[in-house]
CSV table of C-alpha atoms in Angstrom, one decimal:
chain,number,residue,atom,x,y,z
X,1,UNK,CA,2.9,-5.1,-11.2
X,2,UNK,CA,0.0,-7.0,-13.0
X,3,UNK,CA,-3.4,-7.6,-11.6
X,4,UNK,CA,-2.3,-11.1,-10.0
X,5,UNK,CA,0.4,-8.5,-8.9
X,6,UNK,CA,-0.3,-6.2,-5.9
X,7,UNK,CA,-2.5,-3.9,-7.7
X,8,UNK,CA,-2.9,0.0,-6.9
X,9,UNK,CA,-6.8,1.3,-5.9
X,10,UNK,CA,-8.4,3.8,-7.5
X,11,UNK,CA,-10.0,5.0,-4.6
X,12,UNK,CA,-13.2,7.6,-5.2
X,13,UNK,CA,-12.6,11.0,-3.6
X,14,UNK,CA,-14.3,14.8,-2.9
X,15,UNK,CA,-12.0,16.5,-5.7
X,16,UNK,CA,-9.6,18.5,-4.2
X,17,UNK,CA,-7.4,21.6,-5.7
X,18,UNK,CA,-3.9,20.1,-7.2
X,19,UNK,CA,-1.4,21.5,-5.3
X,20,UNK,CA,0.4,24.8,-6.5
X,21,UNK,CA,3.7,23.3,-6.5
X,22,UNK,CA,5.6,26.1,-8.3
X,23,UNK,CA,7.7,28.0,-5.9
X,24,UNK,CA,8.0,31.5,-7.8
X,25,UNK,CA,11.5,32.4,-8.5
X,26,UNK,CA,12.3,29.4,-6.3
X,27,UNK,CA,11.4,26.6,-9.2
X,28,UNK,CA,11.6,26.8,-13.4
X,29,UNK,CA,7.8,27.0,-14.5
X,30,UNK,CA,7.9,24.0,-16.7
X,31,UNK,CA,5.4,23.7,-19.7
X,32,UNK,CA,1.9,23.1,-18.7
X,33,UNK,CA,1.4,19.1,-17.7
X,34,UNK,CA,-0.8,16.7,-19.4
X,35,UNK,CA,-4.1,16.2,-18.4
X,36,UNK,CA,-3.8,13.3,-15.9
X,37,UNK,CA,-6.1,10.3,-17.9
X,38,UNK,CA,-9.7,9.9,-16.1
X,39,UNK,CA,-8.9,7.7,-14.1
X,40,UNK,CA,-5.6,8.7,-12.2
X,41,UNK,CA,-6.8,9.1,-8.4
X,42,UNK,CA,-6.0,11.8,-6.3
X,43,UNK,CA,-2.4,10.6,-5.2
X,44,UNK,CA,-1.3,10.0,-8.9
X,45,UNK,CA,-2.2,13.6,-9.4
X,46,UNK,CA,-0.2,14.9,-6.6
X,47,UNK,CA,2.7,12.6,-7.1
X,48,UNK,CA,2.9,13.5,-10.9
X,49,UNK,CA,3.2,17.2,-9.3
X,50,UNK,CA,5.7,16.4,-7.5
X,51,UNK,CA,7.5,14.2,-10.0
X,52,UNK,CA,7.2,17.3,-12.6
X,53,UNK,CA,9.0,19.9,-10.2
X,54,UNK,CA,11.5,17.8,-8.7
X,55,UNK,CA,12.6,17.3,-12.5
X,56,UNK,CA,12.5,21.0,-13.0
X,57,UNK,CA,15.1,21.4,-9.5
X,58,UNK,CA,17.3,18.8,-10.6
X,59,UNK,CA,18.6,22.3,-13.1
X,60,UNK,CA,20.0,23.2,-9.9
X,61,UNK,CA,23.5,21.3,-9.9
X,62,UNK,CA,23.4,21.0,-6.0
X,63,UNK,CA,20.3,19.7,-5.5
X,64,UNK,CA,21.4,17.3,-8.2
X,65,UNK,CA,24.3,16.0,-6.5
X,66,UNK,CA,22.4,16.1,-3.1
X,67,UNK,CA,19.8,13.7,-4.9
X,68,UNK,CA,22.5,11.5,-6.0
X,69,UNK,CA,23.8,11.1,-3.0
X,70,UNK,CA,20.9,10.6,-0.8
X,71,UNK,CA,19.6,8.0,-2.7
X,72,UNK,CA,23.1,6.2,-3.3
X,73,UNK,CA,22.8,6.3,0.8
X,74,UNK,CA,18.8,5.1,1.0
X,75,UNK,CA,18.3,3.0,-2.5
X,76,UNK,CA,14.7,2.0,-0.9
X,77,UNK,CA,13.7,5.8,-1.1
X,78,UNK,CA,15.3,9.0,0.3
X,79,UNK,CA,12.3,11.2,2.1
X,80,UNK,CA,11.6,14.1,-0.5
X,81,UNK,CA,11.0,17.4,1.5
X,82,UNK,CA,14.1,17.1,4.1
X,83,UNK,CA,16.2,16.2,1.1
X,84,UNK,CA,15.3,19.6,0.0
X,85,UNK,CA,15.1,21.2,2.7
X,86,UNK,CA,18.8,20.5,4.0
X,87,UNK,CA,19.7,22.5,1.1
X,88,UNK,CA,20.3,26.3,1.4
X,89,UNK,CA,19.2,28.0,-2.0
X,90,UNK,CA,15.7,29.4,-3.6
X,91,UNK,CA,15.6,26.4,-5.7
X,92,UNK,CA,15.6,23.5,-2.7
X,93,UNK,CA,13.6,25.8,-0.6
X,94,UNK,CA,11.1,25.8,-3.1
X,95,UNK,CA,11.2,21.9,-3.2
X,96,UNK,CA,10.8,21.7,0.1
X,97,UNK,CA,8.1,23.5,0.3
X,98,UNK,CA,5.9,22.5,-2.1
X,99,UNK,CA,6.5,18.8,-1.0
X,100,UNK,CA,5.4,19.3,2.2
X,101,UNK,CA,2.4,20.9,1.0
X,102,UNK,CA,2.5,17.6,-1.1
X,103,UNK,CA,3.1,15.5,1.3
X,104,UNK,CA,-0.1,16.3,3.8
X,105,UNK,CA,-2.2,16.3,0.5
X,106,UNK,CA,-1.2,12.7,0.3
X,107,UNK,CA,-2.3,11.8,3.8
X,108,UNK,CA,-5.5,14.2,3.6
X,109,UNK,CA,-6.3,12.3,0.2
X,110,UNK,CA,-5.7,9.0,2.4
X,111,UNK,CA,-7.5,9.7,5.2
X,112,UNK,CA,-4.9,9.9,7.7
X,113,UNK,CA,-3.6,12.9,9.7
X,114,UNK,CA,-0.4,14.7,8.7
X,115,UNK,CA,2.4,12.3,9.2
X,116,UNK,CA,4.8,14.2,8.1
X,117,UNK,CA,7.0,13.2,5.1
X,118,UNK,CA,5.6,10.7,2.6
X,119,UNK,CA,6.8,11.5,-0.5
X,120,UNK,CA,10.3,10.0,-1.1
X,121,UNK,CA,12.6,9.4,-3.8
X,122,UNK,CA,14.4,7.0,-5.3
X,123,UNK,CA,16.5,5.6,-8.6
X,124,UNK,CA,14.4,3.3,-10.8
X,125,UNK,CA,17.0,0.6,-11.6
X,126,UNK,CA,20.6,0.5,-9.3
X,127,UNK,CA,22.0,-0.5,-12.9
X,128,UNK,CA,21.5,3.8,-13.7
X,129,UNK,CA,23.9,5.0,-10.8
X,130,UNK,CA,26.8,4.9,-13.4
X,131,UNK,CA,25.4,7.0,-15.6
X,132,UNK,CA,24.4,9.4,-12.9
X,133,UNK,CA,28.0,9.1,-12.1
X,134,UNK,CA,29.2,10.1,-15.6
X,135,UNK,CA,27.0,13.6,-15.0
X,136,UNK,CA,23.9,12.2,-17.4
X,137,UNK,CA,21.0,14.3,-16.7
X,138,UNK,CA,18.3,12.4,-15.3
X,139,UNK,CA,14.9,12.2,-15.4
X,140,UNK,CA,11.9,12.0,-13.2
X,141,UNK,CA,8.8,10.2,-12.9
X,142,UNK,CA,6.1,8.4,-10.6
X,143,UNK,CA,6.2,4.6,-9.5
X,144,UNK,CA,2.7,4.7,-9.5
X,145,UNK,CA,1.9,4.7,-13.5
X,146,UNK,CA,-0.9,2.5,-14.3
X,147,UNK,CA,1.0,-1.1,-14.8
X,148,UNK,CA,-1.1,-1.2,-18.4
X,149,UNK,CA,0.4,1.7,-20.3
X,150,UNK,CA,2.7,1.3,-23.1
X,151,UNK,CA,4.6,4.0,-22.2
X,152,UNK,CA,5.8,6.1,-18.9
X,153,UNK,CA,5.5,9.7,-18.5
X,154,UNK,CA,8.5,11.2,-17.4
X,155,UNK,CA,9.5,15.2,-16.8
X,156,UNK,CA,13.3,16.3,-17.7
X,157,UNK,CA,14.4,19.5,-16.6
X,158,UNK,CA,12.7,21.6,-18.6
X,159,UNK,CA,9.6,20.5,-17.7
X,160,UNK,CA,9.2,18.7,-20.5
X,161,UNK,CA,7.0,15.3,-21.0
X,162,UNK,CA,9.3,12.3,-22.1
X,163,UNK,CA,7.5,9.1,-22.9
X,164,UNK,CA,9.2,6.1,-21.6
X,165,UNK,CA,9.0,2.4,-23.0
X,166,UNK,CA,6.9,1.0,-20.2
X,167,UNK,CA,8.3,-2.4,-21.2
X,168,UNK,CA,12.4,-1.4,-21.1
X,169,UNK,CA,14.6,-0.6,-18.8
X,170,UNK,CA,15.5,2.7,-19.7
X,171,UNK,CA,19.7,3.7,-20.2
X,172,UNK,CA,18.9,7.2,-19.0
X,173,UNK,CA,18.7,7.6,-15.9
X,174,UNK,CA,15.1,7.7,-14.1
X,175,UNK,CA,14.1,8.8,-10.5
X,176,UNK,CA,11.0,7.5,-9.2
X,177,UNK,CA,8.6,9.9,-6.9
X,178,UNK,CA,6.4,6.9,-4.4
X,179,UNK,CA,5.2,7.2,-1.3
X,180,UNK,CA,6.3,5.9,1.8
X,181,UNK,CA,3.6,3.1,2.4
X,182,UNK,CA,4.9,1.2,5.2
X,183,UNK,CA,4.6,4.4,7.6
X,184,UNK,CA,1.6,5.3,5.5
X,185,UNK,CA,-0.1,1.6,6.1
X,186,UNK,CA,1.0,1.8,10.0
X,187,UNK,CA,-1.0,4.9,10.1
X,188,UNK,CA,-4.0,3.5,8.2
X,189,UNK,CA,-4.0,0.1,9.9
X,190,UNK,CA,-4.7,2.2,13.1
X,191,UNK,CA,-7.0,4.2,11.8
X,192,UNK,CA,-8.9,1.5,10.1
X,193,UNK,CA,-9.2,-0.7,13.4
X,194,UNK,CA,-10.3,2.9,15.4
X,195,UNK,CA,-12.7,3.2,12.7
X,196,UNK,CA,-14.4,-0.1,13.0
X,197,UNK,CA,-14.2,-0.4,16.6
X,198,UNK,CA,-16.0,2.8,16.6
X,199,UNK,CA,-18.7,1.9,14.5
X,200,UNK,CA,-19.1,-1.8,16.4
X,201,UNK,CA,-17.5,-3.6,14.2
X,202,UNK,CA,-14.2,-4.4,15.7
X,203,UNK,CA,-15.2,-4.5,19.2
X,204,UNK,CA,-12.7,-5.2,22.3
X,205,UNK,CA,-12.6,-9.1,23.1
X,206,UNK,CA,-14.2,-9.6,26.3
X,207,UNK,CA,-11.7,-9.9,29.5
X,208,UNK,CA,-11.0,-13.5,29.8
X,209,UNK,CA,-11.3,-15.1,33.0
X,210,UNK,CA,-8.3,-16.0,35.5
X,211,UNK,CA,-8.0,-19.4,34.6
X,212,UNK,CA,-8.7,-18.5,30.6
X,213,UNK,CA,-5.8,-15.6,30.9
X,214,UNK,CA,-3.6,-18.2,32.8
X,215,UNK,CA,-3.8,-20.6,30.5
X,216,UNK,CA,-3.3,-18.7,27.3
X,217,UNK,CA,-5.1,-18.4,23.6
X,218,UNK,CA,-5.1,-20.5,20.5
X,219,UNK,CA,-3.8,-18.6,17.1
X,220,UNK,CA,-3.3,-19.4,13.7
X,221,UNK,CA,0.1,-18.7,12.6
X,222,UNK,CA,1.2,-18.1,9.1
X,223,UNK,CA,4.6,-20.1,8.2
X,224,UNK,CA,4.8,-18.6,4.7
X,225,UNK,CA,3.0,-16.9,2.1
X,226,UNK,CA,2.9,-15.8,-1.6
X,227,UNK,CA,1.4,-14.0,-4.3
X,228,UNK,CA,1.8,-14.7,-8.2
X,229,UNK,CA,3.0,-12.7,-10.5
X,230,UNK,CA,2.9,-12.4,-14.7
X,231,UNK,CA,5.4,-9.7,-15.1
X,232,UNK,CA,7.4,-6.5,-12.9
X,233,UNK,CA,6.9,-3.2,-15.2
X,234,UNK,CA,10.5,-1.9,-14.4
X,235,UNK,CA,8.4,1.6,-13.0
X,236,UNK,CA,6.7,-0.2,-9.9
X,237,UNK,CA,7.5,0.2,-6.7
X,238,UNK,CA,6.9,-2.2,-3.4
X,239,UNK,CA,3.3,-3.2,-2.0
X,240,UNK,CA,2.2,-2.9,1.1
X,241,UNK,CA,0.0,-5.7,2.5
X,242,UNK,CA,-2.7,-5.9,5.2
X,243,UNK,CA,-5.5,-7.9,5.7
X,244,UNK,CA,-9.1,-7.8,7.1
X,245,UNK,CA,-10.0,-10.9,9.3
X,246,UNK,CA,-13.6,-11.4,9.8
X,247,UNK,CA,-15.8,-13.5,11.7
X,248,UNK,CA,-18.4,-13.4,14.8
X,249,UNK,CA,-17.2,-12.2,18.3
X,250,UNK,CA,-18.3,-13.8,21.6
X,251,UNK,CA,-21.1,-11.2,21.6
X,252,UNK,CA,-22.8,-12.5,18.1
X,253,UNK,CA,-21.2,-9.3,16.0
X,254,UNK,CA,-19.8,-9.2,13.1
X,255,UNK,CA,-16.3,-8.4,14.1
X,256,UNK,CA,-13.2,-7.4,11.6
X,257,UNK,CA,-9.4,-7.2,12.7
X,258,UNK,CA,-7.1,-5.7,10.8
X,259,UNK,CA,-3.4,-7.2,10.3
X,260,UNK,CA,-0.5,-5.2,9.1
X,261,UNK,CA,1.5,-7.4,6.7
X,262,UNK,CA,4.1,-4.5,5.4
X,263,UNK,CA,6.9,-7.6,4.6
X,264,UNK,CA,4.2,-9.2,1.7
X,265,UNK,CA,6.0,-6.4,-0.6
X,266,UNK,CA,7.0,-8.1,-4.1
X,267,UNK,CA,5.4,-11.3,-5.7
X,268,UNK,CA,6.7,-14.1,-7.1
X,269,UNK,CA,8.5,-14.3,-3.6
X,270,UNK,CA,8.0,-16.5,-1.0
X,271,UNK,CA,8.0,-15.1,2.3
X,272,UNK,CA,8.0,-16.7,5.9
X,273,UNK,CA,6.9,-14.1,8.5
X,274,UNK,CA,5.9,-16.5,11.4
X,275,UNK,CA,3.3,-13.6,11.8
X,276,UNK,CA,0.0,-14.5,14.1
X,277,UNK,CA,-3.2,-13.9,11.9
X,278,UNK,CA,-6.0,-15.1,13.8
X,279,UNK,CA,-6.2,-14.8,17.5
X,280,UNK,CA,-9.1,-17.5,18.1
X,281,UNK,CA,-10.1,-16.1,21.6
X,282,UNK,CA,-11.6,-12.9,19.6
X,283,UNK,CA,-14.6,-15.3,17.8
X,284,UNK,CA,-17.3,-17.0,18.5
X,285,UNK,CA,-17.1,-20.0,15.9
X,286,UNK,CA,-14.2,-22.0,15.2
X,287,UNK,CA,-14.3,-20.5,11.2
X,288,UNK,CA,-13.0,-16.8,10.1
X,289,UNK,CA,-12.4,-15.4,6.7
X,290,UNK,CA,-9.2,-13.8,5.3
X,291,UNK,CA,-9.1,-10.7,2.5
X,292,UNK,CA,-5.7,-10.1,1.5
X,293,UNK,CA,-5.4,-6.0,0.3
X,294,UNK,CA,-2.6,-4.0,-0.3
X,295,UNK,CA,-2.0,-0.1,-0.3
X,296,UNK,CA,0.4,0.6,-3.2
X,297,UNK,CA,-0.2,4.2,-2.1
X,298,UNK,CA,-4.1,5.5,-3.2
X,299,UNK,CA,-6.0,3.2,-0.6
X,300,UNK,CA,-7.7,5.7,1.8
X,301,UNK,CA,-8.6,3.8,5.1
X,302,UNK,CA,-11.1,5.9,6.7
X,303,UNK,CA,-13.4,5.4,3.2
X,304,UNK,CA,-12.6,1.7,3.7
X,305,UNK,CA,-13.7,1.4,6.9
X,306,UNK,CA,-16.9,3.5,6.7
X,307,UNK,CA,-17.6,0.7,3.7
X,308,UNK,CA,-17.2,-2.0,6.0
X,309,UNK,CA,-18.8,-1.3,8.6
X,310,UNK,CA,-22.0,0.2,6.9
X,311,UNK,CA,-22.4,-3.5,4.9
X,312,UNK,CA,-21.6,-5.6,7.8
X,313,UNK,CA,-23.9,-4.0,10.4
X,314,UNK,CA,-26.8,-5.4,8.5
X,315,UNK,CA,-25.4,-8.8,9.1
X,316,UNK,CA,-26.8,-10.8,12.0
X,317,UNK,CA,-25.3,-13.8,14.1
X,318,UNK,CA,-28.0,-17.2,13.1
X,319,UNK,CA,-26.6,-19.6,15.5
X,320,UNK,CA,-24.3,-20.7,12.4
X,321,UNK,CA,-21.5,-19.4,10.8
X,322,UNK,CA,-21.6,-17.3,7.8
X,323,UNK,CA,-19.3,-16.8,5.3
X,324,UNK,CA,-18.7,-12.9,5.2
X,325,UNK,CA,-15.8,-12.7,2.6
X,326,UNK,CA,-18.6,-11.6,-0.1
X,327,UNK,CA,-19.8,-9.1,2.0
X,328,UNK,CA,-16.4,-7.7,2.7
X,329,UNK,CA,-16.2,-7.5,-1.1
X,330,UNK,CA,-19.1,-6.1,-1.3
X,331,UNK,CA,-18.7,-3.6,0.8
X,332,UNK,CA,-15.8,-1.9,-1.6
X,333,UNK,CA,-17.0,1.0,-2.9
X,334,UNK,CA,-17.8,0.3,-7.1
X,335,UNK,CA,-14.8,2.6,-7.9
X,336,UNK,CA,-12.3,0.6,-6.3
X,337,UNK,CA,-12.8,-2.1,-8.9
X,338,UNK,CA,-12.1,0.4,-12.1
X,339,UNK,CA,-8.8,-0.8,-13.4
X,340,UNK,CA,-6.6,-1.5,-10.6
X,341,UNK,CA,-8.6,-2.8,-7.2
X,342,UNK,CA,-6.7,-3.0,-3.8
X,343,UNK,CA,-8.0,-6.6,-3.2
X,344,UNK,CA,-5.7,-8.7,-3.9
X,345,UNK,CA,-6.6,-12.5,-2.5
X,346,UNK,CA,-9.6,-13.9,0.0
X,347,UNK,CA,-9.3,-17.3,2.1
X,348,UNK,CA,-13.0,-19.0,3.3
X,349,UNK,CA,-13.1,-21.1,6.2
X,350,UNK,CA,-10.2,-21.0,7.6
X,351,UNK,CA,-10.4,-23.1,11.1
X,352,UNK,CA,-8.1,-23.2,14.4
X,353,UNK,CA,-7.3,-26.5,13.1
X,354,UNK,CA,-6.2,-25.5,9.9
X,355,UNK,CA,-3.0,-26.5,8.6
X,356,UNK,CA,-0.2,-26.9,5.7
X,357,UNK,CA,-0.8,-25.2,2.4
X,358,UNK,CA,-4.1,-23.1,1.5
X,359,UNK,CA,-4.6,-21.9,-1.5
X,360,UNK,CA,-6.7,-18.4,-1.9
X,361,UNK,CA,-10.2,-18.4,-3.5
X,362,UNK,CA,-9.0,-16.4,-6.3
X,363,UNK,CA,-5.6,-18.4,-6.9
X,364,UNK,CA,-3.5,-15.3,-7.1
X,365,UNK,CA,-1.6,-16.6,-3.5
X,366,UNK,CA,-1.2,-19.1,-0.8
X,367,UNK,CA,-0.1,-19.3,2.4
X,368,UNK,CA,1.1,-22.3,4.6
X,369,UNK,CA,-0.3,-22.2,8.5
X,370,UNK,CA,-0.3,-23.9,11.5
X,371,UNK,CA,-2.3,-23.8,14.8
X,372,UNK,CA,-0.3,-21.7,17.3
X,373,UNK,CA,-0.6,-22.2,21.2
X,374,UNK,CA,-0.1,-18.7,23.4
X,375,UNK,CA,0.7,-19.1,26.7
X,376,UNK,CA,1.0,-16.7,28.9
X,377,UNK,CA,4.1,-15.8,30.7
């Protein structure tokens, strides 16, 4: 994915050991890995880890074939650790193991609680099952490789680094360590509205009276939605999209809501969620602002919110309304801009009246909309 293409954070965290993924006896020690480049976040390191043992496993001929199949079964992504783990053997109890271990790094590093198995697997390119099939051995490497590089790093079973035309489909087979980022953005769309609620930024929308809750609420619906694309780097994996609606409450605050938007996965495709963005009866004025982010697996949400909130607190109601996409921008910590940002698109203005086509800000997307009447049952 390019950087009109759903584009990974690199998200500024406390350092934290890399995981001691060798299992002993249970996994080869593979030659010493790289030095990850400067500016590979926290969940690159971990899933290059991963990537790096799971290649020197795959020496185990059952674990092989168990691969093989799972993914044949799940070509989205087979979950990692209970792949491994329904394997008898020193080798996949290893595995499964030190994914686990892995896999509440990940959600540490994100900012979310353990939610149990994130890291998953699965085959770069369906076009490399046949090969797989033929006994080629495969190898492994991370979906998350910065969409830039000339050239993918990828582990055989020996542990040794193969580079990878970043720009090819490879013929040998490749699998692809990701993470799970719808169940990861469910978790982190929680947290983040928690989060700002917390801090008074996302407060509860005042109880509406009798009559109001009767008659129902006025939304904004989106009809369909894209975002562009230059080129697909054969090595990326699906997107996950939210976005951060912002405006003035009832009460004068600055208010944000949070909207899951885990379908918004590749671009260049148009789709049509019929998916309620702005629920009019939360705001004060008859204006909000959209910011369009995705989580492509580094985005941690609790950092995200603490940003928000501690920008928009300064920001008072003037009897007018204020466009607060800047300071949602602003708010961003400075490291989430170094080479591959999580924002993605930003809409100003948009209005309960607003309708048809509107084009984003930054002309990386669109979405058509319509007002949207609620009535209650």
């Amino acid at each position: 994915m390019s950087q009109s293409r759903l584009r990974r954070a690199v998200v500024a965290l406390t350092a934290l050991p890399l995981l001691a993924l060798g299992a002993g006896q249970a996994v080869a020690a593979p030659a010493p890995a790289p030095t990850p480049p400067p500016a590979a976040s926290q969940v690159t390191a971990i899933e290059d880890e991963v990537a790096r043992a799971l290649a020197a496993s795959l020496a185990d001929p059952a674990l092989r074939e168990r691969l093989r199949s799972a993914t044949a079964a799940a070509p989205a992504g087979a979950e990692l650790a209970p792949l491994a783990a329904g394997l008898s053997g020193a080798t996949a109890r290893g595995l499964a193991a030190a994914t686990a271990r892995a896999d509440r790094a990940v959600a540490t590093a994100k900012g979310l609680g353990d939610l149990g198995p994130l890291l998953r697997v699965q085959l770069a390119d369906p076009s490399m099952r046949a090969a797989l099939e033929a006994g080629t051995e495969p190898l492994v490497a991370i979906a998350g490789t910065d969409e830039h590089a000339r050239t993918v790093r990828a582990y055989d079973t020996a542990g040794r680094v193969r580079g990878l035309d970043a720009t090819t489909l490879p013929t040998r087979p490749v699998y692809l360590v990701d993470i799970d980022t719808a169940k990861a953005l469910t978790a982190g769309i929680d947290l983040l509205q928690r989060e700002l609620t917390a801090r008074g930024i996302a407060p509860a929308a005042p109880q509406p009276s009798s009559a109001q809750a009767a008659a129902g609420w006025w939304g904004t619906k989106i009809t369909s939605v894209e975002v562009n694309d230059d080129e697909e780097p054969w090595f990326k994996g699906a997107a996950e999209m939210f976005s951060l609606v912002s405006g003035f409450g009832p009460d004068g605050k600055v208010r944000v809501d949070s909207v899951a938007m885990p379908y918004l996965q590749y671009d260049g495709t148009v789709y049509y969620p019929n998916q309620i963005l702005v629920n009019w009866s939360n705001y004060k004025y008859n204006l909000a602002d959209v910011v369009l982010m995705e989580d492509d697996g580094d985005t941690n949400y609790l950092a995200l919110a603490q940003a928000v909130a501690a920008v928009l607190l300064t920001i008072a109601d003037q009897g007018a309304y204020i466009p607060l996409v800047n300071a949602v921008l602003a708010a961003l910590p400075a490291s989430w801009w170094v080479d591959d940002p999580d924002y993605v698109e930003s809409w100003y203005t948009l209005a309960r009246s607003s309708s048809g086509r509107l084009n984003g800000a930054r002309g990386n997307g669109w979405m058509t909309v319509e007002p949207y009447w609620v009535s209650q049952l």
